[in-house]
Amino acid sequence: MAAPLYILGAGSMGLLLAARLQPVAAPVLLRRPGRWPARLQLTLQDGEARQRLAIAQLGTDALRDPVERLIVCTKAYDVLLALQGLGSRLAPNAALLLIQNGMGSQQAVVRAFPGCSVYAASSTEGAYRPAPDCVVHAGRGLTRVGRLQGEAQDWVGLLRAGGLDCEAVEAIDWHLAGKLRVNALINPLTVLHDCRNGELLERPAAEAAMRRLGAEADAVLAAAGYTFPEPAFEQAAAVARQTAANISSMLQDARAGRPLELEAITGHLLELAQLHGVPAPEHAALYAELVARAAGRQETAASARARPASQAAGPAPDSRRSRRPTG
Ligand SMILES: NC(=O)c1ccc[n+]([C@@H]2O[C@H](COP(=O)([O-])OP(=O)(O)OC[C@H]3O[C@@H](n4cnc5c(N)ncnc54)[C@H](OP(=O)(O)O)[C@@H]3O)[C@@H](O)[C@H]2O)c1
């Protein structure tokens, strides 16, 4: 019998997977430490269809049994801390499936948990969470899954059993790099211009920047051994057109004052650029600008905190996140 399935992180992807896998694997949602009701009464919305599901959940501090099978659905910047937070409750040979955008966090897990079976996924599913107990399956996509280390696991069979379109791939890092270069051309620029994806192609300055970012990304990734049949700009422009009305996840995070997944996307590209000696000034400038904006926002929030409550503007920042760019 397969070990119980846990899902770490009850955000958009965590709730989507919990809902889809409930009928086939009855997963347990692992939440931040704290007291949680034993079941989350979750609504899954898919077009006009609405389904109510009772999902088992508990705070990571309430875990008693070893976690042997785990899907990690935190943002890239939280993965390592979240897994380390499980401590000895994470079985040394646990099977892990990582569902993060960008690159770098997956390799960090491989290094930190050498005894675990580690798989990574690159997913074009679209989900958002309008309320803590509701997830909207906004766009059907394809999830590619590949092994990074350790024993073989049938994650593809599990996700397919849950009704998700899924395929096994040999070179998951190539797929992650392919998604990273599209994300690197669209997401930070939508934050810089505070615009929807499609508007990037309507604003000459944004489109020109996207072309320069694309040329740099192609050169950096080629130096790192990743080549693609189509230039990054062409692919990103096609995605921007297909998702013209969408607000990118990074812009949603920026508007909500949440940390951005910038490190795993532009940050990783810049690391590769440095490693291979390929110039990437456009990405570096964009990264620096978004980090500076985040620092400015934190400074504003800090001075607001220093003022009397009656004069304070906006919410105080979450100290747990205070060193991360929030756009
Ligand atoms: N949403 C999509 O459509 C989609 C599609 C493809 C790929 N992805 C990728 O999937 C990943 C997850 O995205 P998402 O949209 O689901 O993000 P999200 O909505 O921000 O969810 C992340 C969740 O992880 C939780 N978390 C963080 N640290 C934790 C810890 N130590 N213990 C327990 N829970 C913890 C967060 O809790 P708090 O709320 O308390 O911070 C949050 O609920 C990202 O890398 C994203 O790029 C998302």
mmCIF file of C-alpha atoms and ligand atoms in Angstrom:
data_model
loop_
_atom_site.group_PDB
_atom_site.id
_atom_site.type_symbol
_atom_site.label_atom_id
_atom_site.label_comp_id
_atom_site.label_asym_id
_atom_site.label_seq_id
_atom_site.Cartn_x
_atom_site.Cartn_y
_atom_site.Cartn_z
ATOM 1 C CA MET A 1 0.000 0.000 0.000
ATOM 2 C CA ALA A 2 1.286 3.474 -0.900
ATOM 3 C CA ALA A 3 2.333 5.724 1.962
ATOM 4 C CA PRO A 4 -0.123 8.495 2.909
ATOM 5 C CA LEU A 5 0.124 11.501 0.611
ATOM 6 C CA TYR A 6 0.895 14.932 2.081
ATOM 7 C CA ILE A 7 0.746 18.306 0.348
ATOM 8 C CA LEU A 8 2.873 21.093 1.811
ATOM 9 C CA GLY A 9 1.416 24.578 1.259
ATOM 10 C CA ALA A 10 -2.284 25.384 1.020
ATOM 11 C CA GLY A 11 -1.984 28.072 -1.656
ATOM 12 C CA SER A 12 -3.423 27.980 -5.180
ATOM 13 C CA MET A 13 -1.505 24.918 -6.390
ATOM 14 C CA GLY A 14 -1.672 23.093 -3.072
ATOM 15 C CA LEU A 15 -5.448 23.444 -2.921
ATOM 16 C CA LEU A 16 -5.879 22.550 -6.589
ATOM 17 C CA LEU A 17 -3.871 19.345 -6.151
ATOM 18 C CA ALA A 18 -5.585 18.537 -2.866
ATOM 19 C CA ALA A 19 -8.989 18.866 -4.536
ATOM 20 C CA ARG A 20 -8.061 16.892 -7.652
ATOM 21 C CA LEU A 21 -6.304 14.126 -5.712
ATOM 22 C CA GLN A 22 -8.894 13.832 -2.919
ATOM 23 C CA PRO A 23 -10.919 11.080 -4.678
ATOM 24 C CA VAL A 24 -7.842 8.993 -5.516
ATOM 25 C CA ALA A 25 -5.351 9.557 -2.683
ATOM 26 C CA ALA A 26 -7.110 11.470 0.143
ATOM 27 C CA PRO A 27 -4.125 13.775 0.711
ATOM 28 C CA VAL A 28 -3.411 15.599 3.948
ATOM 29 C CA LEU A 29 -2.676 19.323 3.638
ATOM 30 C CA LEU A 30 0.286 20.471 5.704
ATOM 31 C CA ARG A 31 -0.181 24.048 6.891
ATOM 32 C CA ARG A 32 1.991 26.451 8.786
ATOM 33 C CA PRO A 33 2.332 25.622 12.477
ATOM 34 C CA GLY A 34 -0.839 26.398 14.390
ATOM 35 C CA ARG A 35 -4.240 25.017 15.299
ATOM 36 C CA TRP A 36 -6.277 24.044 12.261
ATOM 37 C CA PRO A 37 -9.679 22.346 12.026
ATOM 38 C CA ALA A 38 -9.178 18.661 11.147
ATOM 39 C CA ARG A 39 -10.858 19.220 7.757
ATOM 40 C CA LEU A 40 -10.828 22.099 5.315
ATOM 41 C CA GLN A 41 -14.239 22.457 3.663
ATOM 42 C CA LEU A 42 -12.857 23.359 0.247
ATOM 43 C CA THR A 43 -14.755 24.593 -2.803
ATOM 44 C CA LEU A 44 -13.242 23.678 -6.159
ATOM 45 C CA GLN A 45 -14.513 25.853 -8.977
ATOM 46 C CA ASP A 46 -13.959 24.745 -12.551
ATOM 47 C CA GLY A 47 -15.877 26.918 -15.016
ATOM 48 C CA GLU A 48 -19.511 26.762 -13.960
ATOM 49 C CA ALA A 49 -18.990 23.593 -11.917
ATOM 50 C CA ARG A 50 -18.549 23.862 -8.157
ATOM 51 C CA GLN A 51 -17.607 20.982 -5.919
ATOM 52 C CA ARG A 52 -17.349 20.856 -2.133
ATOM 53 C CA LEU A 53 -14.645 18.628 -0.677
ATOM 54 C CA ALA A 54 -13.533 17.907 2.874
ATOM 55 C CA ILE A 55 -9.717 17.850 2.896
ATOM 56 C CA ALA A 56 -7.751 16.596 5.913
ATOM 57 C CA GLN A 57 -5.288 19.195 7.181
ATOM 58 C CA LEU A 58 -2.919 19.857 10.041
ATOM 59 C CA GLY A 59 -0.174 22.258 11.065
ATOM 60 C CA THR A 60 3.337 20.936 10.511
ATOM 61 C CA ASP A 61 3.903 21.133 14.279
ATOM 62 C CA ALA A 62 1.074 18.646 14.822
ATOM 63 C CA LEU A 63 2.621 15.977 12.584
ATOM 64 C CA ARG A 64 3.220 12.697 14.387
ATOM 65 C CA ASP A 65 3.676 10.151 11.579
ATOM 66 C CA PRO A 66 6.696 10.274 9.286
ATOM 67 C CA VAL A 67 6.083 11.974 5.955
ATOM 68 C CA GLU A 68 7.084 9.517 3.254
ATOM 69 C CA ARG A 69 5.252 10.941 0.205
ATOM 70 C CA LEU A 70 5.016 14.705 -0.209
ATOM 71 C CA ILE A 71 4.080 17.220 -2.902
ATOM 72 C CA VAL A 72 5.685 20.584 -2.159
ATOM 73 C CA CYS A 73 3.484 23.489 -3.239
ATOM 74 C CA THR A 74 5.116 26.495 -1.594
ATOM 75 C CA LYS A 75 6.654 29.322 -3.594
ATOM 76 C CA ALA A 76 10.273 28.687 -4.676
ATOM 77 C CA TYR A 77 11.710 30.958 -1.968
ATOM 78 C CA ASP A 78 9.961 28.975 0.804
ATOM 79 C CA VAL A 79 10.736 25.406 -0.297
ATOM 80 C CA LEU A 80 13.932 24.756 1.588
ATOM 81 C CA LEU A 81 12.832 26.366 4.845
ATOM 82 C CA ALA A 82 9.463 24.627 4.683
ATOM 83 C CA LEU A 83 11.073 21.214 4.164
ATOM 84 C CA GLN A 84 13.721 21.815 6.811
ATOM 85 C CA GLY A 85 10.898 22.889 9.133
ATOM 86 C CA LEU A 86 9.543 19.332 8.996
ATOM 87 C CA GLY A 87 12.728 18.188 10.729
ATOM 88 C CA SER A 88 12.873 14.525 11.602
ATOM 89 C CA ARG A 89 9.221 14.063 10.622
ATOM 90 C CA LEU A 90 10.377 14.049 7.002
ATOM 91 C CA ALA A 91 11.467 10.459 6.348
ATOM 92 C CA PRO A 92 15.134 10.364 5.221
ATOM 93 C CA ASN A 93 14.112 8.479 2.064
ATOM 94 C CA ALA A 94 10.861 10.370 1.430
ATOM 95 C CA ALA A 95 9.473 10.744 -2.107
ATOM 96 C CA LEU A 96 9.216 14.452 -2.942
ATOM 97 C CA LEU A 97 7.505 16.153 -5.878
ATOM 98 C CA LEU A 98 8.442 19.831 -6.259
ATOM 99 C CA ILE A 99 5.977 22.082 -8.097
ATOM 100 C CA GLN A 100 7.865 25.368 -8.298
ATOM 101 C CA ASN A 101 8.386 27.807 -11.138
ATOM 102 C CA GLY A 102 11.903 28.964 -11.838
ATOM 103 C CA MET A 103 15.111 27.099 -11.092
ATOM 104 C CA GLY A 104 17.542 26.777 -8.243
ATOM 105 C CA SER A 105 15.136 25.757 -5.486
ATOM 106 C CA GLN A 106 14.958 22.226 -6.899
ATOM 107 C CA GLN A 107 18.738 21.811 -6.864
ATOM 108 C CA ALA A 108 18.856 23.189 -3.332
ATOM 109 C CA VAL A 109 16.453 20.420 -2.242
ATOM 110 C CA VAL A 110 18.547 17.769 -4.003
ATOM 111 C CA ARG A 111 21.626 18.973 -2.123
ATOM 112 C CA ALA A 112 19.862 19.259 1.243
ATOM 113 C CA PHE A 113 18.032 15.885 1.127
ATOM 114 C CA PRO A 114 20.425 13.407 -0.526
ATOM 115 C CA GLY A 115 18.496 10.354 0.696
ATOM 116 C CA CYS A 116 15.164 11.451 -0.773
ATOM 117 C CA SER A 117 13.670 10.611 -4.126
ATOM 118 C CA VAL A 118 13.229 14.057 -5.707
ATOM 119 C CA TYR A 119 11.081 14.830 -8.731
ATOM 120 C CA ALA A 120 10.353 18.267 -10.165
ATOM 121 C CA ALA A 121 7.363 19.424 -12.165
ATOM 122 C CA SER A 122 6.897 22.194 -14.687
ATOM 123 C CA SER A 123 3.213 22.965 -14.884
ATOM 124 C CA THR A 124 1.087 25.186 -17.072
ATOM 125 C CA GLU A 125 -2.031 24.557 -14.973
ATOM 126 C CA GLY A 126 -3.634 27.802 -13.858
ATOM 127 C CA ALA A 127 -5.138 28.125 -10.387
ATOM 128 C CA TYR A 128 -5.954 30.915 -7.989
ATOM 129 C CA ARG A 129 -7.386 31.128 -4.517
ATOM 130 C CA PRO A 130 -10.072 33.818 -4.170
ATOM 131 C CA ALA A 131 -10.610 32.790 -0.528
ATOM 132 C CA PRO A 132 -8.694 30.520 1.883
ATOM 133 C CA ASP A 133 -11.321 27.793 1.379
ATOM 134 C CA CYS A 134 -11.820 28.142 -2.370
ATOM 135 C CA VAL A 135 -9.663 27.352 -5.383
ATOM 136 C CA VAL A 136 -10.458 28.159 -8.998
ATOM 137 C CA HIS A 137 -9.049 25.879 -11.686
ATOM 138 C CA ALA A 138 -8.727 28.778 -14.117
ATOM 139 C CA GLY A 139 -6.846 27.112 -16.945
ATOM 140 C CA ARG A 140 -6.219 23.522 -17.914
ATOM 141 C CA GLY A 141 -2.578 22.896 -18.744
ATOM 142 C CA LEU A 142 0.068 20.224 -18.921
ATOM 143 C CA THR A 143 2.305 19.149 -16.066
ATOM 144 C CA ARG A 144 5.660 17.669 -17.001
ATOM 145 C CA VAL A 145 7.358 15.606 -14.343
ATOM 146 C CA GLY A 146 10.938 14.402 -14.235
ATOM 147 C CA ARG A 147 13.292 12.751 -11.777
ATOM 148 C CA LEU A 148 16.192 14.689 -10.265
ATOM 149 C CA GLN A 149 17.491 12.045 -7.856
ATOM 150 C CA GLY A 150 16.710 8.796 -6.085
ATOM 151 C CA GLU A 151 14.196 6.018 -6.512
ATOM 152 C CA ALA A 152 11.597 5.992 -9.284
ATOM 153 C CA GLN A 153 8.082 7.071 -8.272
ATOM 154 C CA ASP A 154 4.854 7.089 -10.238
ATOM 155 C CA TRP A 155 3.878 10.746 -9.768
ATOM 156 C CA VAL A 156 2.573 10.878 -13.327
ATOM 157 C CA GLY A 157 0.138 8.024 -12.663
ATOM 158 C CA LEU A 158 -1.076 9.751 -9.521
ATOM 159 C CA LEU A 159 -1.654 13.136 -11.176
ATOM 160 C CA ARG A 160 -3.364 11.502 -14.134
ATOM 161 C CA ALA A 161 -5.616 9.535 -11.785
ATOM 162 C CA GLY A 162 -6.623 12.931 -10.378
ATOM 163 C CA GLY A 163 -7.665 14.047 -13.858
ATOM 164 C CA LEU A 164 -4.662 16.243 -14.627
ATOM 165 C CA ASP A 165 -2.888 16.185 -17.948
ATOM 166 C CA CYS A 166 0.578 14.989 -17.135
ATOM 167 C CA GLU A 167 3.607 13.472 -18.826
ATOM 168 C CA ALA A 168 6.929 12.037 -17.750
ATOM 169 C CA VAL A 169 10.001 13.727 -19.203
ATOM 170 C CA GLU A 170 13.680 12.807 -19.174
ATOM 171 C CA ALA A 171 15.206 16.287 -19.002
ATOM 172 C CA ILE A 172 12.993 18.189 -16.578
ATOM 173 C CA ASP A 173 15.686 20.855 -16.169
ATOM 174 C CA TRP A 174 15.349 21.711 -19.871
ATOM 175 C CA HIS A 175 11.586 22.163 -19.449
ATOM 176 C CA LEU A 176 12.133 24.272 -16.333
ATOM 177 C CA ALA A 177 14.655 26.399 -18.245
ATOM 178 C CA GLY A 178 12.168 26.798 -21.100
ATOM 179 C CA LYS A 179 9.481 28.040 -18.735
ATOM 180 C CA LEU A 180 11.987 30.203 -16.854
ATOM 181 C CA ARG A 181 12.972 32.134 -19.992
ATOM 182 C CA VAL A 182 9.326 32.915 -20.800
ATOM 183 C CA ASN A 183 8.651 33.921 -17.192
ATOM 184 C CA ALA A 184 11.826 36.051 -17.150
ATOM 185 C CA LEU A 185 10.613 38.041 -20.158
ATOM 186 C CA ILE A 186 7.036 38.552 -18.993
ATOM 187 C CA ASN A 187 6.679 38.536 -15.206
ATOM 188 C CA PRO A 188 9.219 41.159 -14.027
ATOM 189 C CA LEU A 189 8.272 43.468 -16.915
ATOM 190 C CA THR A 190 4.589 43.341 -15.973
ATOM 191 C CA VAL A 191 5.638 44.457 -12.484
ATOM 192 C CA LEU A 192 7.843 47.246 -13.859
ATOM 193 C CA HIS A 193 5.065 48.517 -16.146
ATOM 194 C CA ASP A 194 2.218 47.541 -13.822
ATOM 195 C CA CYS A 195 0.329 46.091 -16.783
ATOM 196 C CA ARG A 196 -1.419 42.987 -18.038
ATOM 197 C CA ASN A 197 0.594 40.451 -20.050
ATOM 198 C CA GLY A 198 -0.783 41.540 -23.431
ATOM 199 C CA GLU A 199 -0.005 45.211 -22.812
ATOM 200 C CA LEU A 200 3.721 44.447 -22.908
ATOM 201 C CA LEU A 201 3.400 44.060 -26.672
ATOM 202 C CA GLU A 202 1.405 47.280 -27.034
ATOM 203 C CA ARG A 203 3.941 49.478 -25.243
ATOM 204 C CA PRO A 204 6.978 50.091 -27.486
ATOM 205 C CA ALA A 205 9.388 50.507 -24.557
ATOM 206 C CA ALA A 206 8.203 47.272 -22.934
ATOM 207 C CA GLU A 207 8.300 45.333 -26.190
ATOM 208 C CA ALA A 208 11.828 46.587 -26.941
ATOM 209 C CA ALA A 209 12.941 45.589 -23.432
ATOM 210 C CA MET A 210 11.355 42.174 -23.926
ATOM 211 C CA ARG A 211 13.397 41.692 -27.113
ATOM 212 C CA ARG A 212 16.640 42.636 -25.356
ATOM 213 C CA LEU A 213 15.798 40.381 -22.388
ATOM 214 C CA GLY A 214 15.065 37.576 -24.829
ATOM 215 C CA ALA A 215 18.395 37.882 -26.636
ATOM 216 C CA GLU A 216 20.254 37.888 -23.321
ATOM 217 C CA ALA A 217 18.278 34.929 -21.948
ATOM 218 C CA ASP A 218 18.964 32.900 -25.093
ATOM 219 C CA ALA A 219 22.706 33.608 -24.886
ATOM 220 C CA VAL A 220 22.907 32.784 -21.171
ATOM 221 C CA LEU A 221 20.876 29.582 -21.437
ATOM 222 C CA ALA A 222 22.809 28.439 -24.525
ATOM 223 C CA ALA A 223 26.046 28.891 -22.581
ATOM 224 C CA ALA A 224 24.512 26.769 -19.815
ATOM 225 C CA GLY A 225 23.659 24.038 -22.339
ATOM 226 C CA TYR A 226 19.966 24.793 -22.925
ATOM 227 C CA THR A 227 18.988 25.522 -26.514
ATOM 228 C CA PHE A 228 15.463 25.918 -27.862
ATOM 229 C CA PRO A 229 13.982 25.768 -31.350
ATOM 230 C CA GLU A 230 12.421 29.235 -31.053
ATOM 231 C CA PRO A 231 13.945 32.486 -29.744
ATOM 232 C CA ALA A 232 12.787 33.431 -26.245
ATOM 233 C CA PHE A 233 11.170 36.636 -27.480
ATOM 234 C CA GLU A 234 8.974 34.801 -30.011
ATOM 235 C CA GLN A 235 7.838 32.295 -27.427
ATOM 236 C CA ALA A 236 7.205 34.880 -24.736
ATOM 237 C CA ALA A 237 5.324 37.108 -27.201
ATOM 238 C CA ALA A 238 3.086 34.153 -28.132
ATOM 239 C CA VAL A 239 2.398 33.472 -24.431
ATOM 240 C CA ALA A 240 1.735 37.185 -23.799
ATOM 241 C CA ARG A 241 -0.789 37.179 -26.658
ATOM 242 C CA GLN A 242 -2.482 33.959 -25.449
ATOM 243 C CA THR A 243 -2.722 35.346 -21.914
ATOM 244 C CA ALA A 244 -3.215 38.992 -22.911
ATOM 245 C CA ALA A 245 -5.895 39.720 -20.309
ATOM 246 C CA ASN A 246 -4.045 37.973 -17.449
ATOM 247 C CA ILE A 247 -2.314 39.684 -14.576
ATOM 248 C CA SER A 248 0.916 37.717 -14.099
ATOM 249 C CA SER A 249 1.391 35.919 -10.793
ATOM 250 C CA MET A 250 4.358 38.189 -10.087
ATOM 251 C CA LEU A 251 2.290 41.326 -10.610
ATOM 252 C CA GLN A 252 -0.480 39.891 -8.414
ATOM 253 C CA ASP A 253 2.130 39.280 -5.707
ATOM 254 C CA ALA A 254 3.593 42.787 -6.151
ATOM 255 C CA ARG A 255 0.186 44.437 -5.908
ATOM 256 C CA ALA A 256 -0.621 42.439 -2.785
ATOM 257 C CA GLY A 257 2.735 43.344 -1.194
ATOM 258 C CA ARG A 258 3.837 39.697 -1.175
ATOM 259 C CA PRO A 259 7.406 38.570 -1.972
ATOM 260 C CA LEU A 260 8.147 37.947 -5.649
ATOM 261 C CA GLU A 261 9.539 34.749 -7.144
ATOM 262 C CA LEU A 262 12.252 36.921 -8.701
ATOM 263 C CA GLU A 263 15.232 35.040 -7.300
ATOM 264 C CA ALA A 264 14.190 31.729 -8.876
ATOM 265 C CA ILE A 265 13.611 33.361 -12.271
ATOM 266 C CA THR A 266 15.734 36.458 -13.039
ATOM 267 C CA GLY A 267 18.070 35.722 -10.120
ATOM 268 C CA HIS A 268 18.802 32.234 -11.444
ATOM 269 C CA LEU A 269 19.408 33.573 -14.948
ATOM 270 C CA LEU A 270 21.866 36.109 -13.527
ATOM 271 C CA GLU A 271 23.665 33.352 -11.625
ATOM 272 C CA LEU A 272 24.046 31.378 -14.844
ATOM 273 C CA ALA A 273 25.214 34.534 -16.649
ATOM 274 C CA GLN A 274 27.931 35.053 -14.067
ATOM 275 C CA LEU A 275 28.914 31.400 -14.037
ATOM 276 C CA HIS A 276 29.355 31.290 -17.814
ATOM 277 C CA GLY A 277 30.696 34.817 -18.286
ATOM 278 C CA VAL A 278 27.804 35.969 -20.476
ATOM 279 C CA PRO A 279 26.721 39.612 -20.096
ATOM 280 C CA ALA A 280 23.087 40.141 -19.062
ATOM 281 C CA PRO A 281 22.831 43.881 -18.295
ATOM 282 C CA GLU A 282 19.125 44.148 -19.117
ATOM 283 C CA HIS A 283 18.177 41.377 -16.685
ATOM 284 C CA ALA A 284 20.566 42.799 -14.074
ATOM 285 C CA ALA A 285 18.986 46.269 -14.358
ATOM 286 C CA LEU A 286 15.452 44.862 -14.138
ATOM 287 C CA TYR A 287 16.399 42.760 -11.116
ATOM 288 C CA ALA A 288 18.049 45.751 -9.414
ATOM 289 C CA GLU A 289 15.031 47.958 -10.108
ATOM 290 C CA LEU A 290 12.541 45.491 -8.617
ATOM 291 C CA VAL A 291 14.752 44.870 -5.585
ATOM 292 C CA ALA A 292 15.125 48.647 -5.063
ATOM 293 C CA ARG A 293 11.374 49.104 -5.274
ATOM 294 C CA ALA A 294 10.918 46.385 -2.671
ATOM 295 C CA ALA A 295 13.445 48.048 -0.386
ATOM 296 C CA GLY A 296 11.638 51.387 -0.852
ATOM 297 C CA ARG A 297 8.350 49.781 0.007
ATOM 298 C CA GLN A 298 9.810 48.249 3.152
ATOM 299 C CA GLU A 299 11.303 51.593 4.141
ATOM 300 C CA THR A 300 7.928 53.279 3.651
ATOM 301 C CA ALA A 301 6.270 50.591 5.711
ATOM 302 C CA ALA A 302 8.937 50.902 8.414
ATOM 303 C CA SER A 303 8.470 54.665 8.677
ATOM 304 C CA ALA A 304 4.697 54.140 8.714
ATOM 305 C CA ARG A 305 5.188 51.752 11.633
ATOM 306 C CA ALA A 306 7.206 54.415 13.423
ATOM 307 C CA ARG A 307 4.299 56.874 13.131
ATOM 308 C CA PRO A 308 1.309 56.756 15.475
ATOM 309 C CA ALA A 309 -1.246 54.132 14.374
ATOM 310 C CA SER A 310 -3.747 56.814 13.384
ATOM 311 C CA GLN A 311 -1.307 58.132 10.729
ATOM 312 C CA ALA A 312 0.109 54.816 9.523
ATOM 313 C CA ALA A 313 -0.410 54.062 5.823
ATOM 314 C CA GLY A 314 -0.954 50.433 4.774
ATOM 315 C CA PRO A 315 -0.163 47.119 6.431
ATOM 316 C CA ALA A 316 3.086 46.458 8.256
ATOM 317 C CA PRO A 317 5.370 44.074 6.353
ATOM 318 C CA ASP A 318 5.659 40.487 7.411
ATOM 319 C CA SER A 319 9.027 40.287 9.148
ATOM 320 C CA ARG A 320 9.378 36.676 7.975
ATOM 321 C CA ARG A 321 9.581 38.060 4.439
ATOM 322 C CA SER A 322 11.331 41.328 5.081
ATOM 323 C CA ARG A 323 14.432 40.627 3.012
ATOM 324 C CA ARG A 324 12.654 39.427 -0.087
ATOM 325 C CA PRO A 325 11.737 41.634 -3.046
ATOM 326 C CA THR A 326 8.065 42.460 -2.939
ATOM 327 C CA GLY A 327 7.904 44.660 -6.078
HETATM 328 N N1 LIG B 1 -0.901 29.085 -9.176
HETATM 329 C C1 LIG B 1 -0.629 28.619 -10.388
HETATM 330 O O1 LIG B 1 -1.470 28.641 -11.296
HETATM 331 C C2 LIG B 1 0.723 28.020 -10.681
HETATM 332 C C3 LIG B 1 0.922 27.395 -11.931
HETATM 333 C C4 LIG B 1 2.155 26.811 -12.204
HETATM 334 C C5 LIG B 1 3.172 26.860 -11.267
HETATM 335 N N2 LIG B 1 2.952 27.501 -10.077
HETATM 336 C C6 LIG B 1 4.055 27.518 -9.126
HETATM 337 O O2 LIG B 1 3.687 26.737 -7.999
HETATM 338 C C7 LIG B 1 4.294 27.270 -6.806
HETATM 339 C C8 LIG B 1 3.183 27.560 -5.783
HETATM 340 O O3 LIG B 1 2.391 28.602 -6.342
HETATM 341 P P1 LIG B 1 1.015 29.056 -5.703
HETATM 342 O O4 LIG B 1 0.373 29.925 -6.703
HETATM 343 O O5 LIG B 1 0.287 27.891 -5.161
HETATM 344 O O6 LIG B 1 1.575 29.955 -4.484
HETATM 345 P P2 LIG B 1 0.755 30.460 -3.212
HETATM 346 O O7 LIG B 1 -0.670 30.588 -3.568
HETATM 347 O O8 LIG B 1 1.513 31.642 -2.696
HETATM 348 O O9 LIG B 1 0.888 29.262 -2.190
HETATM 349 C C9 LIG B 1 2.043 28.940 -1.476
HETATM 350 C C10 LIG B 1 1.590 28.431 -0.130
HETATM 351 O O10 LIG B 1 2.694 27.870 0.568
HETATM 352 C C11 LIG B 1 2.476 28.149 1.943
HETATM 353 N N3 LIG B 1 3.707 27.988 2.721
HETATM 354 C C12 LIG B 1 4.872 28.675 2.619
HETATM 355 N N4 LIG B 1 5.754 28.230 3.545
HETATM 356 C C13 LIG B 1 5.124 27.251 4.246
HETATM 357 C C14 LIG B 1 5.511 26.423 5.349
HETATM 358 N N5 LIG B 1 6.707 26.522 5.900
HETATM 359 N N6 LIG B 1 4.612 25.528 5.821
HETATM 360 C C15 LIG B 1 3.386 25.421 5.278
HETATM 361 N N7 LIG B 1 2.956 26.185 4.244
HETATM 362 C C16 LIG B 1 3.821 27.095 3.729
HETATM 363 C C17 LIG B 1 1.999 29.596 1.907
HETATM 364 O O11 LIG B 1 1.421 29.917 3.145
HETATM 365 P P3 LIG B 1 1.113 31.455 3.510
HETATM 366 O O12 LIG B 1 -0.067 31.819 2.682
HETATM 367 O O13 LIG B 1 0.863 31.376 4.969
HETATM 368 O O14 LIG B 1 2.353 32.241 3.118
HETATM 369 C C18 LIG B 1 1.007 29.530 0.767
HETATM 370 O O15 LIG B 1 -0.262 29.131 1.200
HETATM 371 C C19 LIG B 1 5.043 28.530 -7.251
HETATM 372 O O16 LIG B 1 6.384 28.251 -7.471
HETATM 373 C C20 LIG B 1 4.367 28.901 -8.553
HETATM 374 O O17 LIG B 1 5.198 29.657 -9.410
HETATM 375 C C21 LIG B 1 1.764 28.067 -9.756
#
